[in-house]
mmCIF file of C-alpha atoms and ligand atoms in Angstrom:
data_model
loop_
_atom_site.group_PDB
_atom_site.id
_atom_site.type_symbol
_atom_site.label_atom_id
_atom_site.label_comp_id
_atom_site.label_asym_id
_atom_site.label_seq_id
_atom_site.Cartn_x
_atom_site.Cartn_y
_atom_site.Cartn_z
ATOM 1 C CA MET A 1 96.824 122.971 104.923
ATOM 2 C CA THR A 2 94.175 120.800 103.405
ATOM 3 C CA THR A 3 94.281 119.462 100.066
ATOM 4 C CA VAL A 4 91.041 119.655 98.266
ATOM 5 C CA ALA A 5 90.480 117.071 95.746
ATOM 6 C CA THR A 6 90.096 118.149 92.093
ATOM 7 C CA GLU A 7 89.473 116.293 89.047
ATOM 8 C CA SER A 8 93.078 116.191 88.441
ATOM 9 C CA THR A 9 94.017 114.717 91.914
ATOM 10 C CA VAL A 10 91.116 111.923 91.899
ATOM 11 C CA ARG A 11 92.726 109.069 90.604
ATOM 12 C CA THR A 12 90.123 106.910 88.685
ATOM 13 C CA THR A 13 90.392 103.344 88.057
ATOM 14 C CA PRO A 14 91.233 102.599 84.315
ATOM 15 C CA MET A 15 88.641 100.969 82.154
ATOM 16 C CA ASN A 16 89.069 97.100 83.008
ATOM 17 C CA PRO A 17 87.746 95.093 79.789
ATOM 18 C CA PHE A 18 87.638 92.090 82.214
ATOM 19 C CA ALA A 19 85.592 93.756 84.841
ATOM 20 C CA PRO A 20 82.662 91.578 85.791
ATOM 21 C CA ARG A 21 79.126 92.671 84.529
ATOM 22 C CA ALA A 22 77.608 95.460 86.516
ATOM 23 C CA ASP A 23 74.323 93.553 87.487
ATOM 24 C CA LEU A 24 76.257 90.756 88.931
ATOM 25 C CA LYS A 25 74.968 89.743 92.538
ATOM 26 C CA VAL A 26 77.620 88.301 94.887
ATOM 27 C CA TRP A 27 77.157 86.457 98.107
ATOM 28 C CA MET A 28 79.198 88.411 100.731
ATOM 29 C CA GLY A 29 79.588 86.673 104.446
ATOM 30 C CA THR A 30 75.762 86.829 105.033
ATOM 31 C CA GLU A 31 73.744 88.176 102.022
ATOM 32 C CA VAL A 32 73.564 88.534 98.307
ATOM 33 C CA VAL A 33 74.985 92.093 97.326
ATOM 34 C CA PRO A 34 75.526 94.017 93.853
ATOM 35 C CA VAL A 35 79.071 93.416 92.706
ATOM 36 C CA SER A 36 79.803 97.128 93.247
ATOM 37 C CA GLU A 37 79.360 96.636 96.881
ATOM 38 C CA ALA A 38 81.133 93.194 96.914
ATOM 39 C CA ARG A 39 84.510 94.215 98.464
ATOM 40 C CA VAL A 40 87.085 92.511 100.724
ATOM 41 C CA GLY A 41 89.309 94.793 102.903
ATOM 42 C CA VAL A 42 93.014 95.354 102.170
ATOM 43 C CA PHE A 43 93.715 93.931 105.596
ATOM 44 C CA ASP A 44 91.961 90.326 104.686
ATOM 45 C CA HIS A 45 94.797 87.728 105.034
ATOM 46 C CA GLY A 46 93.341 86.277 101.981
ATOM 47 C CA LEU A 47 94.796 89.260 100.106
ATOM 48 C CA LEU A 48 97.917 89.748 102.247
ATOM 49 C CA TYR A 49 99.112 86.213 102.533
ATOM 50 C CA GLY A 50 96.866 84.104 100.123
ATOM 51 C CA ASP A 51 95.410 82.702 103.516
ATOM 52 C CA GLY A 52 92.363 81.075 102.227
ATOM 53 C CA ILE A 53 90.555 78.312 100.028
ATOM 54 C CA PHE A 54 88.233 78.198 97.183
ATOM 55 C CA GLU A 55 86.211 75.822 94.953
ATOM 56 C CA GLY A 56 85.214 75.803 91.184
ATOM 57 C CA ILE A 57 82.083 74.241 90.585
ATOM 58 C CA ARG A 58 79.771 73.752 87.499
ATOM 59 C CA ILE A 59 76.101 74.303 87.040
ATOM 60 C CA TYR A 60 74.539 72.026 84.719
ATOM 61 C CA ASN A 61 70.797 72.609 83.891
ATOM 62 C CA GLY A 62 70.164 74.780 86.807
ATOM 63 C CA ARG A 63 71.857 72.380 89.062
ATOM 64 C CA ILE A 64 75.052 72.172 90.947
ATOM 65 C CA PHE A 65 77.073 69.368 89.754
ATOM 66 C CA LYS A 66 78.650 67.217 92.545
ATOM 67 C CA GLU A 67 77.887 69.625 95.042
ATOM 68 C CA ALA A 68 78.437 67.043 97.942
ATOM 69 C CA GLU A 69 81.984 66.363 96.651
ATOM 70 C CA HIS A 70 82.918 69.998 96.262
ATOM 71 C CA ILE A 71 81.435 70.854 99.677
ATOM 72 C CA ARG A 72 83.330 68.062 101.339
ATOM 73 C CA ARG A 73 86.683 69.219 99.650
ATOM 74 C CA PHE A 74 86.131 72.694 100.767
ATOM 75 C CA PHE A 75 85.817 71.519 104.273
ATOM 76 C CA GLU A 76 88.833 69.165 103.860
ATOM 77 C CA SER A 77 90.997 72.328 102.392
ATOM 78 C CA ALA A 78 89.705 74.256 105.462
ATOM 79 C CA LYS A 79 90.581 71.589 107.970
ATOM 80 C CA ALA A 80 93.996 71.360 106.546
ATOM 81 C CA ILE A 81 94.952 75.000 107.040
ATOM 82 C CA ARG A 82 92.931 75.262 110.300
ATOM 83 C CA LEU A 83 90.333 77.643 108.764
ATOM 84 C CA GLU A 84 86.875 77.598 110.557
ATOM 85 C CA LEU A 85 84.208 77.967 107.987
ATOM 86 C CA PRO A 86 81.479 80.362 109.107
ATOM 87 C CA MET A 87 78.756 78.315 107.646
ATOM 88 C CA THR A 88 77.651 74.665 107.676
ATOM 89 C CA GLY A 89 77.542 72.575 104.437
ATOM 90 C CA GLU A 90 73.825 73.065 104.261
ATOM 91 C CA GLU A 91 74.319 76.880 104.774
ATOM 92 C CA ILE A 92 76.648 77.055 102.039
ATOM 93 C CA SER A 93 74.535 74.962 99.706
ATOM 94 C CA ALA A 94 71.520 77.350 100.397
ATOM 95 C CA ALA A 95 73.859 80.451 99.889
ATOM 96 C CA MET A 96 75.014 78.996 96.438
ATOM 97 C CA TYR A 97 71.439 78.380 95.295
ATOM 98 C CA GLU A 98 70.503 81.738 96.451
ATOM 99 C CA THR A 99 73.220 83.523 94.551
ATOM 100 C CA MET A 100 72.338 81.440 91.564
ATOM 101 C CA ARG A 101 68.799 82.671 91.830
ATOM 102 C CA ALA A 102 69.809 86.204 92.373
ATOM 103 C CA ASN A 103 71.683 86.095 89.040
ATOM 104 C CA GLY A 104 68.903 84.325 87.277
ATOM 105 C CA ILE A 105 70.917 81.148 86.302
ATOM 106 C CA THR A 106 68.638 78.412 85.442
ATOM 107 C CA GLY A 107 70.686 76.656 82.775
ATOM 108 C CA ASP A 108 74.409 76.330 82.759
ATOM 109 C CA GLY A 109 76.891 78.348 84.791
ATOM 110 C CA TYR A 110 79.805 78.384 87.309
ATOM 111 C CA ILE A 111 80.224 78.796 90.938
ATOM 112 C CA ARG A 112 83.312 80.058 92.687
ATOM 113 C CA LEU A 113 83.272 79.392 96.555
ATOM 114 C CA VAL A 114 86.031 81.344 98.298
ATOM 115 C CA CYS A 115 86.446 81.743 101.856
ATOM 116 C CA THR A 116 89.365 84.003 103.143
ATOM 117 C CA ARG A 117 90.679 84.309 106.564
ATOM 118 C CA GLY A 118 89.351 87.686 106.886
ATOM 119 C CA VAL A 119 90.465 90.791 108.086
ATOM 120 C CA GLY A 120 93.066 90.925 110.679
ATOM 121 C CA LEU A 121 96.414 92.651 111.918
ATOM 122 C CA LEU A 122 99.296 92.693 109.940
ATOM 123 C CA GLY A 123 101.175 89.857 110.789
ATOM 124 C CA ILE A 124 100.792 86.359 109.406
ATOM 125 C CA SER A 125 99.482 84.674 112.659
ATOM 126 C CA ILE A 126 95.946 83.426 112.340
ATOM 127 C CA SER A 127 95.163 84.522 115.732
ATOM 128 C CA HIS A 128 95.325 87.920 114.606
ATOM 129 C CA THR A 129 92.115 87.304 112.428
ATOM 130 C CA ALA A 130 88.659 86.629 113.587
ATOM 131 C CA CYS A 131 86.164 86.605 110.957
ATOM 132 C CA PRO A 132 86.414 84.584 107.774
ATOM 133 C CA MET A 133 84.871 85.921 104.855
ATOM 134 C CA LEU A 134 82.825 83.600 102.732
ATOM 135 C CA ILE A 135 81.938 84.728 99.052
ATOM 136 C CA VAL A 136 79.899 82.929 96.325
ATOM 137 C CA ILE A 137 80.139 84.152 92.784
ATOM 138 C CA ALA A 138 77.649 82.570 90.205
ATOM 139 C CA ASP A 139 78.474 83.422 86.776
ATOM 140 C CA LYS A 140 79.632 82.313 83.245
ATOM 141 C CA ILE A 141 83.006 80.366 83.014
ATOM 142 C CA ALA A 142 85.538 80.852 80.264
ATOM 143 C CA LEU A 143 85.881 77.514 78.447
ATOM 144 C CA TYR A 144 88.230 76.184 75.989
ATOM 145 C CA PRO A 145 86.715 76.751 72.113
ATOM 146 C CA PRO A 146 85.166 73.524 70.716
ATOM 147 C CA GLU A 147 88.019 73.003 68.280
ATOM 148 C CA VAL A 148 90.396 72.344 71.140
ATOM 149 C CA TYR A 149 88.446 69.235 71.791
ATOM 150 C CA GLU A 150 88.896 68.210 68.303
ATOM 151 C CA ARG A 151 92.761 68.866 67.937
ATOM 152 C CA GLY A 152 93.574 68.466 71.644
ATOM 153 C CA LEU A 153 95.727 70.609 73.624
ATOM 154 C CA ARG A 154 99.414 71.397 72.971
ATOM 155 C CA CYS A 155 101.484 70.984 76.198
ATOM 156 C CA ILE A 156 104.938 71.782 77.392
ATOM 157 C CA VAL A 157 106.553 70.081 80.491
ATOM 158 C CA SER A 158 107.055 72.962 82.730
ATOM 159 C CA SER A 159 110.414 73.881 84.447
ATOM 160 C CA VAL A 160 108.391 75.340 87.439
ATOM 161 C CA VAL A 161 108.600 72.560 89.917
ATOM 162 C CA ARG A 162 105.341 71.328 91.343
ATOM 163 C CA ASN A 163 104.904 72.813 95.203
ATOM 164 C CA ASN A 164 105.961 69.941 97.625
ATOM 165 C CA ALA A 165 103.073 68.117 99.055
ATOM 166 C CA ASN A 166 104.363 68.772 102.517
ATOM 167 C CA SER A 167 104.882 72.388 101.981
ATOM 168 C CA THR A 168 102.162 74.481 100.178
ATOM 169 C CA SER A 169 100.056 71.241 99.592
ATOM 170 C CA PRO A 170 98.447 71.193 96.344
ATOM 171 C CA ARG A 171 95.674 69.184 97.802
ATOM 172 C CA VAL A 172 94.553 72.213 99.496
ATOM 173 C CA LYS A 173 92.620 74.344 97.102
ATOM 174 C CA SER A 174 94.160 77.598 98.341
ATOM 175 C CA LEU A 175 94.250 81.142 97.380
ATOM 176 C CA ASN A 176 98.022 80.565 96.790
ATOM 177 C CA TYR A 177 98.173 79.470 93.101
ATOM 178 C CA LEU A 178 101.199 81.199 92.054
ATOM 179 C CA ASN A 179 103.152 77.754 91.489
ATOM 180 C CA ASN A 180 100.266 76.887 88.785
ATOM 181 C CA VAL A 181 100.124 80.566 87.541
ATOM 182 C CA MET A 182 103.906 80.413 86.734
ATOM 183 C CA ALA A 183 103.776 77.225 84.958
ATOM 184 C CA LYS A 184 100.725 78.487 83.020
ATOM 185 C CA LEU A 185 102.635 81.595 82.045
ATOM 186 C CA GLU A 186 105.480 79.590 80.882
ATOM 187 C CA ALA A 187 103.346 77.400 78.500
ATOM 188 C CA LYS A 188 101.693 80.634 77.123
ATOM 189 C CA ASP A 189 105.197 81.987 76.410
ATOM 190 C CA ALA A 190 106.356 78.804 74.609
ATOM 191 C CA GLY A 191 103.132 79.155 72.422
ATOM 192 C CA ALA A 192 101.507 76.007 74.037
ATOM 193 C CA ASP A 193 98.047 75.743 75.516
ATOM 194 C CA GLU A 194 98.942 74.143 78.910
ATOM 195 C CA ALA A 195 101.888 72.835 81.140
ATOM 196 C CA VAL A 196 102.503 69.655 82.719
ATOM 197 C CA MET A 197 104.009 70.035 86.111
ATOM 198 C CA ILE A 198 106.728 67.750 87.570
ATOM 199 C CA ASN A 199 107.205 67.463 91.240
ATOM 200 C CA ASP A 200 110.542 67.611 92.996
ATOM 201 C CA GLU A 201 110.970 63.888 92.781
ATOM 202 C CA GLY A 202 110.743 64.047 88.997
ATOM 203 C CA HIS A 203 107.392 62.561 88.939
ATOM 204 C CA VAL A 204 104.237 63.870 86.968
ATOM 205 C CA SER A 205 101.943 65.617 88.838
ATOM 206 C CA GLU A 206 99.023 67.497 86.822
ATOM 207 C CA CYS A 207 98.427 70.243 84.623
ATOM 208 C CA THR A 208 98.023 73.936 85.927
ATOM 209 C CA GLY A 209 94.298 73.657 86.535
ATOM 210 C CA ASP A 210 93.473 69.939 85.496
ATOM 211 C CA ASN A 211 94.500 66.652 86.467
ATOM 212 C CA ILE A 212 96.171 64.530 83.820
ATOM 213 C CA PHE A 213 95.628 60.815 82.579
ATOM 214 C CA LEU A 214 97.586 58.603 80.118
ATOM 215 C CA VAL A 215 96.385 55.630 78.190
ATOM 216 C CA ARG A 216 98.994 52.703 77.727
ATOM 217 C CA TYR A 217 98.133 49.359 76.360
ATOM 218 C CA GLY A 218 94.478 49.876 76.906
ATOM 219 C CA GLU A 219 95.121 50.801 80.608
ATOM 220 C CA LEU A 220 94.468 54.200 82.141
ATOM 221 C CA LEU A 221 96.977 55.781 84.407
ATOM 222 C CA THR A 222 97.118 58.717 86.523
ATOM 223 C CA PRO A 223 99.361 60.130 89.200
ATOM 224 C CA SER A 224 98.449 59.451 93.147
ATOM 225 C CA PRO A 225 97.354 62.352 95.295
ATOM 226 C CA ALA A 226 100.821 61.953 97.157
ATOM 227 C CA GLU A 227 102.493 63.234 93.928
ATOM 228 C CA GLY A 228 101.191 66.869 94.708
ATOM 229 C CA ILE A 229 97.913 67.066 92.967
ATOM 230 C CA LEU A 230 94.458 68.089 93.692
ATOM 231 C CA GLU A 231 92.133 65.099 94.126
ATOM 232 C CA GLY A 232 89.864 66.422 91.188
ATOM 233 C CA VAL A 233 86.214 65.832 91.254
ATOM 234 C CA THR A 234 86.239 65.228 87.599
ATOM 235 C CA ARG A 235 89.266 62.858 88.079
ATOM 236 C CA SER A 236 87.120 60.824 90.327
ATOM 237 C CA VAL A 237 84.335 60.680 87.981
ATOM 238 C CA VAL A 238 86.469 59.722 85.048
ATOM 239 C CA MET A 239 87.994 56.916 87.010
ATOM 240 C CA GLU A 240 84.361 55.735 87.949
ATOM 241 C CA LEU A 241 83.485 56.191 84.099
ATOM 242 C CA ALA A 242 86.421 53.804 83.081
ATOM 243 C CA ARG A 243 85.582 51.083 85.522
ATOM 244 C CA ARG A 244 82.017 51.120 84.172
ATOM 245 C CA ARG A 245 83.750 50.349 80.721
ATOM 246 C CA HIS A 246 85.919 47.820 82.322
ATOM 247 C CA ILE A 247 88.986 49.912 81.545
ATOM 248 C CA PRO A 248 91.654 49.023 84.292
ATOM 249 C CA VAL A 249 92.486 52.189 86.013
ATOM 250 C CA SER A 250 95.547 52.718 88.367
ATOM 251 C CA GLU A 251 97.399 55.383 90.125
ATOM 252 C CA LYS A 252 100.931 55.266 89.371
ATOM 253 C CA VAL A 253 104.151 56.887 89.617
ATOM 254 C CA LEU A 254 104.839 58.528 86.083
ATOM 255 C CA ILE A 255 107.694 60.295 84.598
ATOM 256 C CA ARG A 256 108.282 62.554 81.617
ATOM 257 C CA HIS A 257 109.128 59.681 79.434
ATOM 258 C CA ASP A 258 105.758 58.058 80.321
ATOM 259 C CA LEU A 259 104.017 61.112 78.849
ATOM 260 C CA TYR A 260 106.123 60.916 75.484
ATOM 261 C CA ILE A 261 105.169 57.300 74.996
ATOM 262 C CA ALA A 262 101.695 57.236 76.022
ATOM 263 C CA ASP A 263 99.061 55.969 73.363
ATOM 264 C CA GLU A 264 96.521 58.767 74.564
ATOM 265 C CA CYS A 265 96.591 61.602 77.039
ATOM 266 C CA PHE A 266 93.909 63.815 78.487
ATOM 267 C CA ALA A 267 93.302 66.224 81.033
ATOM 268 C CA THR A 268 90.183 66.561 83.298
ATOM 269 C CA GLY A 269 88.541 69.398 85.248
ATOM 270 C CA THR A 270 85.491 71.233 86.244
ATOM 271 C CA ALA A 271 85.894 73.935 83.619
ATOM 272 C CA ALA A 272 87.612 71.611 80.955
ATOM 273 C CA GLU A 273 85.649 68.555 81.544
ATOM 274 C CA ILE A 274 87.856 66.053 79.550
ATOM 275 C CA VAL A 275 90.132 67.518 77.141
ATOM 276 C CA PRO A 276 92.501 65.643 74.845
ATOM 277 C CA ILE A 277 96.128 66.094 75.062
ATOM 278 C CA THR A 278 97.837 65.430 71.626
ATOM 279 C CA GLU A 279 101.198 67.132 71.832
ATOM 280 C CA ILE A 280 103.573 67.204 74.832
ATOM 281 C CA ASN A 281 107.271 69.027 74.355
ATOM 282 C CA LYS A 282 106.966 68.670 70.691
ATOM 283 C CA ARG A 283 106.357 64.700 70.793
ATOM 284 C CA MET A 284 103.107 63.717 69.155
ATOM 285 C CA ILE A 285 100.719 61.762 71.441
ATOM 286 C CA GLY A 286 99.595 58.417 69.769
ATOM 287 C CA ASP A 287 98.814 59.497 66.235
ATOM 288 C CA GLY A 288 98.351 63.236 67.199
ATOM 289 C CA LYS A 289 94.672 63.095 67.591
ATOM 290 C CA PRO A 290 92.431 62.477 70.274
ATOM 291 C CA GLY A 291 92.470 58.785 70.970
ATOM 292 C CA PRO A 292 89.547 56.131 71.157
ATOM 293 C CA ILE A 293 89.574 55.745 74.842
ATOM 294 C CA THR A 294 89.769 59.351 75.357
ATOM 295 C CA ARG A 295 86.821 59.913 72.941
ATOM 296 C CA MET A 296 84.586 57.513 74.548
ATOM 297 C CA LEU A 297 85.188 58.828 78.013
ATOM 298 C CA MET A 298 84.506 62.213 76.693
ATOM 299 C CA GLN A 299 80.817 60.876 75.506
ATOM 300 C CA ASP A 300 80.351 59.123 78.591
ATOM 301 C CA PHE A 301 81.208 62.158 80.622
ATOM 302 C CA VAL A 302 78.581 64.309 78.745
ATOM 303 C CA ALA A 303 75.872 61.621 79.149
ATOM 304 C CA TYR A 304 76.639 61.457 82.959
ATOM 305 C CA ARG A 305 76.609 65.112 83.757
ATOM 306 C CA ASN A 306 73.375 65.176 81.679
ATOM 307 C CA GLU A 307 71.816 62.623 83.778
ATOM 308 C CA GLU A 308 73.131 63.802 87.323
HETATM 309 N N1 PXG B 401 93.994 70.468 89.557
HETATM 310 C C1 PXG B 401 94.166 71.806 90.075
HETATM 311 C C2 PXG B 401 95.415 72.435 90.491
HETATM 312 C C3 PXG B 401 93.009 72.484 89.784
HETATM 313 O O1 PXG B 401 92.934 73.834 90.189
HETATM 314 C C4 PXG B 401 91.966 70.378 89.077
HETATM 315 C C5 PXG B 401 93.094 69.684 89.174
HETATM 316 C C6 PXG B 401 90.694 69.613 88.825
HETATM 317 O O2 PXG B 401 89.704 69.393 89.707
HETATM 318 P P1 PXG B 401 88.149 69.210 89.488
HETATM 319 O O3 PXG B 401 87.688 69.136 90.821
HETATM 320 O O4 PXG B 401 87.886 70.663 88.972
HETATM 321 O O5 PXG B 401 87.852 68.175 88.695
HETATM 322 C C7 PXG B 401 91.592 71.804 89.421
HETATM 323 C C8 PXG B 401 90.481 72.515 89.392
HETATM 324 C C9 PXG B 401 89.766 78.221 86.989
HETATM 325 C C10 PXG B 401 89.319 76.665 87.595
HETATM 326 O O6 PXG B 401 89.255 78.959 87.017
HETATM 327 C C11 PXG B 401 90.402 76.079 87.921
HETATM 328 C C12 PXG B 401 89.830 74.522 88.444
HETATM 329 C C13 PXG B 401 88.407 74.339 88.304
HETATM 330 C C14 PXG B 401 87.483 75.499 87.959
HETATM 331 C C15 PXG B 401 88.060 76.526 87.459
HETATM 332 O O7 PXG B 401 90.862 78.117 86.314
HETATM 333 N N2 PXG B 401 90.673 73.732 88.961
#
């Protein structure tokens, strides 16, 4: 007996208020297609196992910010998980600009670069896959509202332990972000904006999608990559801007107590740029307002990315 689909048997997708805009164009593998045709298969190992990598990149004034650094990190992530990217760096760059053009982005925007392991057999072996899928999305990005930069973020220290750097390495910008998702969820549940994550040695690593910096006695301190952090592109720019201002910068082992007694604290990332942190676990950082070094670096960063 065959079942004829009727209106009552056809399931329709409920309206998703967060669905992408219908006229968006996405690079899928070899070309730009309408978002309605931009689909990954249910057998894609990116979906089945989180087996893949990504990058989040800003576009300022029609230009891709720190493009070479992001492409480099993309290739480093790929190398670490033995994913052979299907395109060269130059081809990826061309695909990003083509996707921007297709979406009419001439001002500011955001690029999400993704490469999944591709469609394969059920089974985690990478030898069961053959065709990695490279995706480029160029769109707007959700940013913190301006008032957050005035009042600063309120953070908790998460009970979710940062992935061990010798396990699912946080240095790989992989499609497996559950560690970060769980910590962010805990922050929201606690009524905070963000979570600071501690590694299994009890050292500060980073926030859920941003690196963290402290200021103490006029010195800038930040955890080293060995603590289980992503080596942020924004982090590197901020370290360079501090050096230009002759502010000493060092990578240091930091613990929870260092957060509480910091004179200033801020987070850095592609989306947030530099955002002050003014409270951690109900301890006011400094005088509870964005500090002078933080403010100076915020201004320097805006000048720097406008010049680039
Ligand atoms: N740590 C983690 C875990 C990140 O995911 C950073 C630090 C900052 O790195 P960059 O290179 O951006 O300075 C990130 C970056 C998003 C989003 O959609 C997340 C990032 C970047 C852009 C968008 O949540 N994370």
